[in-house]
XYZ file of N, CA and C in Angstrom:
822
model
N 0.762 -1.402 0.123
C -0.578 0.302 0.171
C 1.038 1.304 -0.317
N 2.002 1.575 0.626
C 3.126 2.813 0.838
C 3.870 2.819 -0.749
N 3.434 1.420 -1.243
C 4.547 1.382 -2.407
C 3.507 1.854 -3.314
N 2.509 1.501 -2.815
C 1.266 2.188 -4.350
C 0.923 3.999 -3.687
N 1.345 4.413 -3.182
C 0.880 5.667 -2.574
C 2.406 6.698 -2.833
N 3.221 6.069 -2.895
C 4.762 6.400 -3.334
C 4.971 6.630 -5.020
N 3.983 6.100 -5.023
C 3.706 5.750 -6.300
C 3.319 7.206 -7.319
N 2.283 7.176 -6.616
C 1.355 7.790 -7.027
C 1.786 9.835 -6.809
N 2.241 10.122 -5.214
C 2.570 10.214 -4.927
C 4.006 11.458 -5.913
N 4.751 10.087 -6.991
C 5.369 10.253 -7.446
C 4.985 10.922 -9.485
N 4.314 10.074 -9.426
C 3.006 10.719 -10.741
C 2.859 11.758 -10.228
N 1.521 12.520 -9.293
C 1.389 13.761 -9.484
C 2.473 14.986 -9.257
N 3.812 14.082 -8.888
C 4.874 15.456 -8.822
C 5.400 15.451 -10.005
N 5.085 14.373 -10.881
C 6.145 14.709 -12.087
C 5.132 15.689 -13.086
N 3.554 15.054 -12.600
C 2.172 15.295 -13.808
C 2.089 16.729 -12.829
N 2.763 17.485 -12.395
C 2.171 18.915 -11.804
C 4.151 19.675 -12.474
N 4.755 18.824 -12.329
C 5.975 19.340 -12.796
C 5.908 19.816 -14.374
N 5.706 18.600 -14.734
C 4.971 18.725 -16.622
C 4.723 19.934 -16.720
N 2.803 20.082 -16.462
C 2.066 21.423 -16.364
C 2.568 21.822 -15.964
N 3.567 22.218 -15.080
C 4.531 23.607 -15.219
C 5.224 24.414 -15.808
N 6.459 23.379 -16.098
C 7.046 23.902 -17.220
C 6.318 23.583 -18.649
N 5.466 23.326 -19.304
C 4.595 23.215 -20.304
C 3.471 24.500 -20.218
N 3.557 25.192 -18.968
C 2.640 26.789 -19.046
C 3.251 27.273 -20.197
N 2.945 27.669 -21.362
C 3.409 28.854 -21.908
C 3.279 30.340 -20.979
N 2.176 30.766 -20.853
C 1.756 31.989 -19.767
C 2.397 32.235 -18.863
N 3.300 31.299 -18.509
C 4.357 31.817 -17.254
C 5.115 32.805 -17.794
N 5.313 32.571 -18.670
C 7.367 33.464 -19.861
C 6.833 34.968 -20.388
N 5.252 34.773 -20.502
C 4.676 35.981 -20.988
C 4.088 36.979 -20.053
N 4.885 38.662 -19.621
C 4.431 39.745 -18.578
C 2.939 40.150 -19.075
N 2.072 40.282 -18.125
C 0.745 40.601 -18.155
C 0.874 41.941 -19.941
N -0.904 42.430 -20.230
C 0.183 43.407 -21.174
C 0.556 43.493 -22.211
N 1.298 41.722 -22.803
C 2.120 41.039 -23.851
C 2.115 40.169 -24.276
N 2.354 39.732 -25.474
C 1.906 39.057 -26.125
C 3.070 37.638 -26.637
N 3.129 36.073 -26.106
C 3.760 35.088 -26.507
C 4.395 34.915 -27.494
N 5.473 35.001 -28.396
C 6.051 33.800 -29.669
C 6.425 32.963 -29.680
N 5.971 31.759 -29.956
C 6.903 30.735 -29.351
C 7.948 30.035 -30.490
N 9.516 30.175 -30.309
C 9.902 29.566 -31.349
C 10.390 28.431 -30.919
N 10.608 27.442 -31.745
C 11.511 25.852 -31.435
C 11.824 24.946 -32.179
N 13.493 25.052 -31.182
C 13.897 24.036 -32.602
C 13.379 23.031 -33.231
N 12.596 22.441 -33.155
C 12.134 21.875 -33.585
C 11.190 21.924 -34.708
N 10.261 22.920 -34.534
C 9.334 22.865 -35.023
C 9.024 24.490 -35.579
N 10.752 24.760 -35.044
C 10.301 26.477 -35.868
C 9.023 27.532 -34.756
N 9.076 28.751 -35.374
C 7.760 29.604 -34.890
C 6.331 28.890 -34.860
N 5.944 28.773 -33.866
C 4.458 28.139 -33.743
C 3.597 29.715 -34.447
N 2.839 28.955 -34.861
C 1.478 29.716 -35.294
C 0.598 30.079 -34.640
N 0.205 30.177 -33.128
C -0.237 30.658 -32.685
C 0.197 31.818 -31.219
N -0.218 32.429 -31.412
C 0.353 33.900 -30.169
C -0.259 33.491 -29.039
N 0.602 33.634 -27.578
C 0.465 33.466 -26.610
C -0.017 34.234 -25.906
N -1.487 34.247 -25.343
C -2.730 35.726 -25.150
C -2.222 35.351 -23.604
N -2.558 37.253 -23.188
C -3.227 36.829 -21.648
C -4.412 36.809 -21.724
N -5.404 35.342 -20.780
C -5.611 35.120 -20.149
C -6.567 33.779 -20.833
N -5.517 33.665 -21.860
C -5.662 32.369 -22.742
C -4.716 31.438 -22.593
N -5.547 29.866 -21.323
C -4.536 29.352 -21.187
C -3.796 28.246 -21.989
N -2.612 27.616 -21.754
C -1.996 27.271 -23.050
C -1.007 26.275 -22.707
N -0.998 24.845 -22.822
C -0.086 24.817 -22.376
C 0.997 23.344 -23.763
N 2.187 23.597 -23.679
C 2.763 23.565 -25.432
C 3.727 22.446 -24.603
N 3.664 20.813 -25.015
C 4.195 19.675 -24.720
C 5.538 19.385 -24.956
N 5.861 20.262 -26.472
C 7.218 20.371 -26.414
C 8.348 21.229 -25.693
N 7.731 21.637 -24.548
C 8.294 22.827 -24.057
C 8.679 22.276 -22.762
N 9.137 20.643 -22.864
C 8.667 20.279 -21.633
C 10.785 19.406 -22.731
N 10.765 19.693 -23.525
C 12.170 19.572 -23.822
C 13.286 20.475 -23.672
N 14.363 20.030 -22.844
C 14.781 21.009 -22.957
C 15.486 21.890 -23.941
N 15.750 22.888 -23.511
C 16.657 23.651 -24.404
C 15.538 23.996 -26.124
N 14.967 22.996 -26.052
C 13.961 23.157 -27.370
C 12.952 24.211 -27.771
N 12.550 25.275 -26.847
C 11.539 26.645 -27.053
C 12.299 28.029 -26.678
N 11.911 28.741 -27.369
C 12.309 30.556 -26.629
C 10.824 30.987 -26.700
N 10.376 31.960 -25.363
C 8.937 32.210 -25.951
C 9.894 34.124 -26.153
N 9.662 34.239 -26.709
C 9.522 35.930 -27.014
C 9.060 36.980 -26.667
N 8.589 37.963 -25.662
C 7.532 38.836 -25.649
C 7.312 39.743 -26.186
N 5.955 39.639 -26.941
C 6.503 42.043 -27.388
C 5.219 42.414 -26.644
N 5.122 43.500 -26.755
C 4.329 44.680 -26.630
C 3.257 45.167 -27.388
N 2.337 45.270 -27.966
C 1.880 46.347 -28.594
C 1.439 47.525 -28.447
N 1.568 48.304 -28.813
C 0.740 49.363 -28.416
C -0.112 50.280 -28.810
N -0.785 51.448 -28.906
C -1.116 51.438 -30.095
C -0.307 53.402 -30.377
N -0.375 53.042 -31.570
C 0.155 53.568 -32.343
C 0.121 54.927 -32.881
N 0.476 56.417 -32.919
C 0.053 57.359 -33.242
C 0.871 58.598 -33.785
N 0.618 59.196 -35.087
C 1.021 59.157 -35.541
C 0.723 61.124 -36.164
N 1.209 62.030 -36.207
C 1.044 63.226 -36.509
C 0.059 63.923 -37.918
N 0.121 64.514 -38.871
C 0.102 64.599 -39.990
C -0.901 66.077 -40.837
N -0.786 66.554 -42.088
C -1.019 67.476 -42.237
C -1.262 67.281 -43.890
N -1.939 68.088 -44.599
C -2.207 67.775 -45.703
C -2.605 69.276 -46.454
N -1.628 69.634 -47.030
C -2.763 70.683 -48.528
C -2.620 70.448 -49.293
N -3.367 70.978 -50.838
C -2.987 71.409 -52.022
C -4.352 72.663 -51.909
N -4.882 72.237 -53.973
C -4.707 73.848 -53.969
C -6.099 72.942 -55.146
N -7.083 73.897 -55.383
C -8.151 72.636 -56.595
C -7.768 72.996 -57.504
N -7.948 72.089 -58.030
C -7.285 71.442 -59.923
C -7.547 72.967 -60.956
N -6.567 73.748 -61.183
C -6.160 74.964 -62.095
C -6.544 76.234 -61.777
N -6.979 76.024 -60.424
C -7.772 77.554 -59.227
C -6.906 78.420 -59.840
N -5.995 78.841 -59.608
C -4.941 79.744 -60.037
C -5.469 80.196 -61.730
N -5.337 79.177 -62.481
C -6.007 79.742 -64.002
C -7.039 79.981 -64.177
N -7.830 79.632 -63.676
C -9.275 80.899 -63.407
C -9.604 81.160 -62.498
N -8.501 81.941 -60.991
C -8.898 83.264 -60.629
C -8.082 84.361 -61.396
N -7.283 84.268 -62.063
C -6.311 85.375 -62.887
C -7.471 85.204 -64.462
N -8.086 83.987 -64.312
C -8.586 84.878 -66.017
C -10.152 85.009 -65.398
N -10.429 85.282 -64.920
C -12.076 85.708 -63.966
C -11.805 87.051 -62.878
N -10.244 87.259 -63.188
C -9.935 89.012 -63.056
C -10.155 88.669 -61.010
N -10.292 87.428 -60.665
C -10.396 87.425 -58.540
C -8.865 87.322 -57.782
N -9.538 87.516 -57.054
C -7.973 87.734 -56.093
C -8.507 86.375 -55.050
N -8.550 85.199 -56.002
C -9.234 84.659 -54.625
C -7.928 82.649 -54.571
N -8.321 82.360 -53.132
C -7.469 81.621 -52.587
C -8.171 80.431 -52.649
N -7.803 79.570 -53.585
C -8.742 78.531 -53.833
C -7.831 77.113 -52.998
N -7.050 77.592 -52.212
C -6.524 76.725 -51.383
C -7.071 75.679 -50.491
N -6.474 74.615 -49.701
C -7.002 73.713 -48.436
C -6.085 73.576 -48.107
N -5.977 73.000 -46.866
C -5.196 72.448 -45.831
C -6.003 72.064 -44.870
N -5.907 71.099 -44.467
C -6.388 70.074 -43.282
C -4.750 69.507 -42.133
N -5.325 69.875 -41.254
C -4.349 68.763 -40.510
C -5.051 67.688 -38.684
N -4.813 67.140 -38.640
C -4.847 66.335 -37.581
C -4.268 64.972 -37.209
N -4.741 64.198 -36.799
C -3.965 62.576 -36.609
C -4.909 61.357 -36.604
N -3.642 60.560 -37.230
C -4.068 59.068 -36.751
C -3.617 58.120 -36.294
N -3.494 56.989 -35.671
C -3.474 55.736 -35.024
C -4.282 54.703 -35.568
N -2.993 53.496 -34.400
C -3.563 52.113 -35.026
C -2.414 51.365 -34.185
N -3.026 50.258 -34.301
C -2.401 49.029 -33.509
C -2.002 47.849 -34.413
N -1.011 47.163 -34.330
C -0.773 46.016 -34.754
C -1.823 44.700 -34.354
N -1.963 43.885 -35.521
C -3.546 42.419 -34.294
C -2.178 41.895 -34.203
N -2.621 41.428 -32.876
C -1.772 40.577 -32.134
C -1.458 38.982 -33.074
N -2.713 38.661 -34.125
C -2.028 37.088 -34.199
C -1.394 37.360 -35.689
N -1.186 38.532 -36.224
C 0.191 38.120 -37.200
C 1.809 38.783 -36.778
N 2.244 38.784 -35.739
C 3.366 38.851 -35.395
C 3.949 36.790 -35.123
N 3.472 36.088 -35.465
C 4.990 34.729 -35.960
C 4.794 35.320 -37.237
N 3.362 35.379 -37.906
C 4.428 35.428 -39.640
C 5.249 36.820 -39.983
N 4.644 38.290 -39.481
C 5.817 39.759 -38.891
C 6.968 38.796 -38.494
N 7.088 38.562 -37.102
C 8.406 37.588 -37.131
C 9.371 36.535 -38.222
N 8.862 36.171 -38.275
C 9.314 35.269 -39.644
C 10.007 35.782 -40.272
N 8.766 36.453 -41.161
C 8.984 37.420 -42.370
C 9.909 38.345 -42.442
N 9.567 38.948 -41.309
C 11.009 40.230 -41.876
C 12.264 40.317 -40.691
N 12.206 39.226 -39.872
C 13.700 38.864 -39.493
C 13.369 39.397 -37.469
N 12.450 39.747 -37.489
C 12.697 40.511 -36.263
C 13.090 39.811 -35.076
N 13.792 40.446 -34.065
C 14.457 39.684 -32.902
C 14.520 40.999 -31.255
N 13.444 40.620 -30.978
C 12.610 41.719 -29.762
C 12.149 42.243 -30.242
N 11.779 43.949 -28.947
C 10.824 44.810 -28.886
C 11.247 45.842 -30.028
N 13.199 46.400 -29.582
C 13.150 47.151 -30.133
C 12.942 46.827 -32.239
N 13.529 45.899 -32.755
C 12.611 45.620 -33.778
C 11.495 45.359 -34.065
N 10.758 45.449 -33.554
C 8.598 45.483 -33.883
C 8.881 46.678 -33.569
N 9.314 48.067 -32.662
C 9.041 49.020 -32.539
C 9.544 50.516 -34.621
N 11.096 49.598 -34.947
C 11.396 49.926 -35.481
C 10.487 49.426 -36.786
N 10.059 48.398 -36.279
C 9.248 48.194 -38.073
C 8.188 48.601 -37.608
N 7.312 49.073 -36.792
C 5.793 49.814 -36.827
C 6.145 51.034 -37.801
N 7.479 51.175 -36.944
C 7.300 53.031 -37.545
C 7.604 53.244 -39.346
N 7.866 52.503 -39.620
C 8.922 52.236 -41.640
C 7.065 51.801 -41.581
N 5.930 51.426 -40.827
C 5.099 50.681 -41.143
C 4.071 51.496 -41.246
N 3.765 52.687 -40.276
C 3.357 54.185 -40.026
C 3.360 55.330 -40.816
N 5.199 55.243 -41.394
C 5.176 56.293 -42.726
C 4.871 55.908 -44.040
N 4.543 54.871 -44.644
C 3.041 53.741 -45.126
C 2.204 54.683 -45.158
N 1.023 54.487 -43.911
C 0.139 54.533 -43.747
C -0.056 55.923 -43.406
N 1.082 56.367 -43.076
C 1.114 58.478 -43.722
C 0.587 58.285 -44.919
N 1.878 58.134 -45.816
C 1.491 58.309 -46.769
C 0.035 58.417 -48.204
N -0.855 57.107 -47.188
C -1.335 56.607 -48.166
C -2.919 57.732 -47.650
N -2.950 57.924 -46.263
C -4.072 58.944 -45.679
C -3.483 60.554 -46.374
N -2.018 60.832 -46.460
C -2.041 62.084 -47.134
C -2.448 61.735 -48.651
N -2.314 60.844 -49.086
C -3.152 61.294 -50.648
C -4.695 60.508 -50.614
N -4.895 60.094 -49.698
C -6.722 60.114 -49.501
C -7.153 61.796 -49.088
N -6.335 62.085 -47.912
C -7.196 63.307 -47.958
C -7.207 64.619 -49.313
N -5.729 64.499 -49.506
C -5.504 65.163 -51.043
C -7.047 64.845 -51.398
N -7.129 63.868 -52.051
C -7.880 63.716 -52.996
C -9.543 64.120 -52.295
N -10.092 64.034 -50.888
C -11.050 64.562 -50.776
C -10.991 65.808 -50.523
N -9.816 66.690 -50.531
C -9.934 68.253 -50.287
C -10.149 68.791 -51.454
N -10.411 67.721 -52.662
C -11.014 68.126 -53.732
C -12.311 67.976 -53.878
N -13.081 67.748 -52.899
C -14.538 67.040 -52.958
C -15.430 67.935 -51.893
N -16.333 68.314 -52.118
C -16.386 69.407 -51.903
C -17.353 68.891 -49.883
N -18.314 67.676 -50.556
C -18.943 67.107 -49.960
C -17.739 66.169 -48.473
N -17.159 65.854 -48.783
C -15.987 65.042 -48.112
C -16.152 65.466 -47.495
N -15.085 66.797 -48.102
C -14.490 68.043 -46.683
C -15.329 68.256 -45.799
N -16.549 67.951 -46.576
C -17.827 69.543 -45.478
C -17.997 67.958 -44.558
N -17.929 66.830 -45.168
C -17.936 65.895 -43.993
C -17.179 65.743 -43.047
N -15.496 65.908 -42.983
C -14.692 66.164 -42.412
C -14.602 66.910 -41.418
N -15.455 68.526 -41.902
C -15.612 69.008 -41.075
C -15.888 68.976 -40.110
N -17.211 68.896 -40.349
C -18.867 68.478 -38.983
C -18.418 67.440 -38.392
N -17.728 66.454 -38.826
C -17.181 65.454 -37.565
C -15.631 65.184 -37.030
N -14.975 65.445 -37.915
C -13.452 65.536 -37.256
C -12.635 64.011 -38.157
N -13.738 63.725 -38.332
C -13.736 61.885 -39.263
C -14.051 61.387 -40.800
N -13.551 60.647 -40.941
C -14.679 60.142 -42.468
C -14.992 58.404 -42.386
N -15.746 58.019 -41.987
C -15.380 56.471 -42.203
C -14.937 56.415 -43.506
N -14.821 56.069 -44.236
C -14.711 55.748 -45.374
C -13.277 55.869 -45.401
N -12.474 56.824 -45.575
C -11.320 56.911 -44.779
C -10.962 55.814 -44.247
N -11.254 55.731 -43.099
C -10.823 54.270 -41.607
C -11.340 53.199 -42.655
N -11.935 52.918 -43.248
C -11.788 51.792 -43.932
C -11.120 51.483 -45.106
N -11.301 52.319 -45.449
C -9.751 51.840 -46.509
C -8.482 52.146 -46.298
N -8.297 52.636 -45.116
C -6.979 51.641 -44.577
C -6.758 51.186 -43.942
N -7.582 50.585 -43.600
C -7.840 49.183 -42.923
C -8.044 48.050 -44.164
N -8.494 48.489 -45.373
C -8.272 47.545 -46.359
C -7.522 47.485 -47.028
N -5.776 49.019 -46.994
C -5.232 48.560 -47.547
C -3.915 47.675 -46.474
N -4.366 48.509 -45.469
C -3.138 47.952 -44.055
C -3.584 46.766 -43.655
N -3.929 45.254 -43.711
C -5.015 44.260 -43.472
C -4.291 43.715 -42.067
N -2.906 44.467 -41.878
C -1.775 43.725 -40.553
C -2.709 44.724 -39.182
N -3.124 46.042 -39.352
C -4.006 46.661 -38.645
C -5.069 46.810 -37.921
N -5.479 47.395 -36.802
C -6.429 47.299 -36.600
C -6.841 48.165 -35.252
N -8.463 48.708 -35.152
C -8.762 49.926 -34.720
C -7.930 51.771 -35.180
N -7.268 51.430 -36.005
C -7.540 52.967 -36.929
C -8.497 53.929 -36.775
N -8.009 55.018 -37.233
C -8.543 56.339 -37.093
C -7.698 56.880 -36.871
N -8.666 58.319 -37.756
C -8.613 59.388 -38.095
C -9.381 60.731 -37.740
N -8.359 61.208 -37.207
C -8.965 62.651 -36.760
C -8.308 64.172 -36.856
N -9.125 64.446 -37.638
C -9.285 66.237 -38.649
C -9.116 67.171 -37.212
N -7.945 67.894 -36.745
C -8.382 68.719 -36.017
C -8.563 69.983 -36.609
N -7.706 70.453 -37.442
C -8.222 72.398 -38.381
C -8.964 71.820 -39.268
N -9.171 72.257 -40.260
C -9.412 72.217 -41.849
C -9.737 73.969 -42.001
N -8.731 74.329 -42.933
C -8.990 74.968 -44.204
C -9.310 75.450 -45.610
N -10.744 75.178 -46.231
C -10.847 75.250 -47.164
C -11.927 75.887 -48.605
N -11.602 76.287 -49.684
C -11.787 77.369 -50.232
C -13.237 77.051 -50.712
N -13.895 78.744 -51.043
C -15.075 79.237 -51.262
C -15.456 77.841 -53.494
N -15.227 77.045 -52.831
C -16.270 76.935 -53.917
C -17.254 76.718 -54.881
N -17.996 77.650 -54.203
C -19.387 78.361 -55.232
C -18.268 78.614 -55.987
N -17.518 80.083 -55.588
C -16.817 80.698 -56.518
C -16.391 80.070 -57.341
N -15.248 79.280 -56.701
C -14.127 77.857 -57.279
C -15.682 77.549 -59.041
N -16.811 77.303 -58.641
C -17.496 76.564 -60.182
C -17.304 77.621 -60.630
N -17.528 78.197 -60.239
C -18.228 80.131 -60.731
C -17.105 80.117 -61.828
N -15.685 80.800 -61.340
C -14.280 80.427 -62.396
C -13.941 79.759 -63.434
N -14.530 78.753 -62.780
C -14.672 77.145 -63.285
C -15.137 77.191 -65.157
N -16.605 77.666 -64.708
C -17.809 78.057 -65.491
C -17.438 79.105 -66.668
N -16.932 80.187 -66.373
C -16.582 81.496 -67.091
C -14.937 81.092 -68.119
N -14.694 79.643 -67.472
C -13.003 79.104 -68.027
C -13.595 78.675 -69.706
N -14.326 77.710 -69.206
C -15.072 76.602 -69.530
C -15.534 77.821 -70.818
N -16.426 78.827 -70.392
C -16.748 79.426 -71.676
C -15.993 79.909 -72.358
N -14.831 80.710 -71.871
C -13.422 81.554 -72.963
C -13.187 80.467 -73.601
N -13.209 79.192 -73.283
C -12.122 78.145 -73.698
C -12.958 77.962 -75.064
N -14.551 77.695 -75.216
C -15.553 77.378 -76.250
C -15.401 78.289 -77.315
N -15.636 80.019 -77.208
C -15.393 81.023 -78.080
C -13.978 80.737 -78.539
N -12.421 80.403 -77.976
C -11.454 80.604 -78.423
C -11.393 79.416 -78.984
N -11.914 77.816 -79.299
C -12.688 77.406 -80.131
C -13.219 77.512 -81.001
N -14.206 77.781 -81.086
C -15.090 78.326 -82.333
C -14.010 79.205 -83.295
N -13.580 80.310 -82.257
C -12.940 81.143 -83.105
C -11.857 80.538 -84.514
N -11.119 79.469 -83.714
C -9.928 79.123 -84.019
C -10.692 77.800 -85.631
N -11.025 77.960 -84.986
C -12.333 77.157 -86.112
C -12.646 77.659 -87.656
N -12.913 78.636 -87.042
C -13.252 79.429 -88.091
C -11.855 79.658 -88.765
N -11.197 80.428 -87.920
C -9.724 80.854 -88.957
C -9.530 79.523 -89.108
N -9.128 78.180 -88.472
C -8.613 77.312 -89.443
C -9.190 77.391 -91.280
N -10.809 77.161 -90.858
C -11.512 76.696 -92.391
C -11.098 77.438 -93.585
N -10.584 79.049 -92.955
C -11.089 79.691 -93.477
C -9.532 79.666 -94.718
N -8.274 79.189 -93.335
C -7.269 79.182 -94.282
C -7.745 77.862 -94.943
N -7.629 76.836 -94.498
C -7.663 75.413 -95.259
C -8.540 76.066 -96.716
N -9.457 77.343 -96.917
C -10.540 76.815 -98.614
C -9.216 77.782 -99.229
N -8.486 79.216 -98.178
C -7.112 79.044 -99.302
C -6.234 78.223 -99.681
N -6.092 77.774 -98.354
C -5.066 76.334 -99.358
C -5.504 75.210 -100.457
N -7.010 75.298 -100.525
C -7.591 74.258 -101.212
C -7.175 74.967 -102.844
N -7.141 76.226 -102.444
C -8.327 77.500 -103.931
C -6.227 76.742 -104.817
N -5.583 77.928 -103.530
C -4.190 77.262 -104.387
C -3.797 76.048 -104.524
N -4.709 74.643 -103.677
C -4.009 73.896 -104.758
C -4.062 73.303 -105.731
N -5.424 73.841 -106.148
C -6.290 73.351 -107.006
C -5.454 74.152 -108.245
N -4.965 74.750 -108.387
C -5.106 76.424 -109.367
C -3.430 75.717 -109.369
N -2.417 75.195 -108.220
C -1.241 75.084 -108.584
C -0.840 73.690 -109.301
N -2.138 72.568 -109.311
C -3.265 71.319 -110.399
C -3.009 71.398 -111.301
N -3.998 72.569 -112.047
C -3.937 73.332 -113.021
C -2.889 73.331 -113.911
N -2.495 75.117 -113.276
C -1.161 74.989 -114.109
C -0.042 73.673 -114.386
N 0.287 72.529 -113.257
C 1.212 71.736 -113.809
C 0.244 70.577 -114.647
N -1.416 70.395 -114.921
C -1.102 69.839 -115.892
C -0.894 70.544 -117.223
N -1.299 71.864 -117.141
C -0.862 73.164 -118.468
C -0.093 72.305 -119.019
N 0.927 72.456 -117.839
C 2.691 72.165 -118.299
C 3.562 71.543 -118.974
N 2.244 70.346 -118.349
C 2.750 68.788 -118.405
C 1.855 68.312 -119.965
N 1.237 69.104 -120.483
C -0.237 68.716 -121.502
C 1.251 69.321 -123.052
N 1.862 70.652 -121.958
C 2.216 71.652 -123.344
C 4.188 70.923 -123.610
N 4.259 70.380 -122.193
C 5.582 69.928 -122.487
C 5.309 68.583 -123.681
N 3.724 67.639 -123.694
C 3.918 66.990 -124.553
C 3.339 66.878 -125.361
N 3.064 68.176 -126.044
C 2.185 68.497 -127.244
C 3.258 69.725 -127.614
N 4.339 70.612 -127.602
C 4.886 71.272 -127.845
C 3.766 72.368 -129.331
N 3.077 71.606 -130.109
C 2.518 72.189 -130.666
C 1.890 72.984 -130.402
N 1.093 72.568 -129.372
C -0.399 73.598 -128.341
C 0.849 74.839 -128.100
N 1.255 75.101 -127.584
C 2.048 76.298 -127.806
C 2.290 77.297 -128.932
N 2.589 76.759 -130.534
C 2.678 77.754 -131.462
C 0.820 77.721 -131.980
N 0.369 77.260 -131.261
C -1.660 76.745 -131.629
C -2.022 78.278 -130.903
N -1.451 78.463 -129.371
C -2.156 79.440 -128.553
C -1.386 80.664 -129.127
N 0.032 80.470 -129.830
C 0.475 82.106 -130.018
C -0.355 82.284 -131.724
N -0.489 81.819 -132.029
C -1.650 81.589 -133.283
C -2.884 82.412 -133.316
N -3.054 81.698 -131.745
C -4.754 82.591 -131.568
C -4.776 83.719 -131.478
N -4.055 83.753 -130.429
C -3.561 85.184 -129.450
C -3.242 86.182 -130.509
N -2.857 86.336 -131.759
C -2.583 87.197 -132.851
C -3.314 87.330 -134.180
N -4.916 86.000 -133.685
C -5.670 86.216 -134.230
C -6.713 87.161 -133.864
N -6.536 86.650 -131.899
C -8.046 87.030 -131.691
C -7.547 87.886 -129.925
N -6.871 89.569 -130.940
C -5.882 90.122 -129.425
C -7.361 90.268 -128.336
N -6.225 90.874 -127.028
C -7.173 90.672 -126.620
C -7.932 91.963 -126.467
N -9.015 92.742 -126.320
C -9.544 94.067 -126.225
C -8.392 94.918 -125.443
N -7.706 95.216 -124.795
C -7.221 96.098 -124.120
C -6.007 96.163 -125.628
N -5.367 95.098 -126.327
C -4.632 95.426 -126.845
C -4.905 96.418 -128.742
N -6.104 95.739 -128.138
C -6.990 96.676 -129.635
C -7.365 97.764 -129.625
N -7.147 98.401 -128.263
C -7.612 99.576 -128.176
C -6.400 100.104 -128.767
N -5.470 100.149 -128.972
C -4.635 101.093 -129.000
C -3.525 101.354 -130.368
């Protein structure tokens, strides 16, 4: 009986030790995410998360597993975008206006990386440690910033979208576009703090005047081109006619003598009056 109890106790101890050494969360601090690197299996695709129990059997193999902990904070970046409505300076000059058709938006955007992409990200980018991950986040934020600025420049030319930005300070369409363009991020948000935009009504009026001016210029140009083309056509026909006479006289020289005799027989009225 004592032997049986001893065996049970030993099994319990071994089981407890196995449970303890295979418990993956023990090496991950609160608020962090763990990634398992195994010498036998490489990078484990499942992230160790706080509050989710994870027991890994191959962690029991000595020196086989290295668990790296990473913090994924929220990344924020200030941004500023400005521009001018298409051909705004041209329209203003033609209409004799001292109008400024430029616009400007300033604000910030923020995001965080999805925890579940950590294993593939670490393996793909060869990230080793928190500093390496933060460097990747900054480079990724640069790409997102370029995308957001390009979209804001596009929205700055759209009166309705710019008005929506000014009214609410955000634009769901922009948030959705950023999430779709950068699937590794979550909780993206862009907040507009200040904005300056042009007088769209005045811009559209100046644009209309410019269109009318171009239309009149084109009509005048068409008339000039038509008259010039008609004159060139008459000149070309006259040259072709003379060329035909030349060819005929070259081929039949006697016609020249005939024409000379006809002129002598039938002198012009001006010549007959002298």
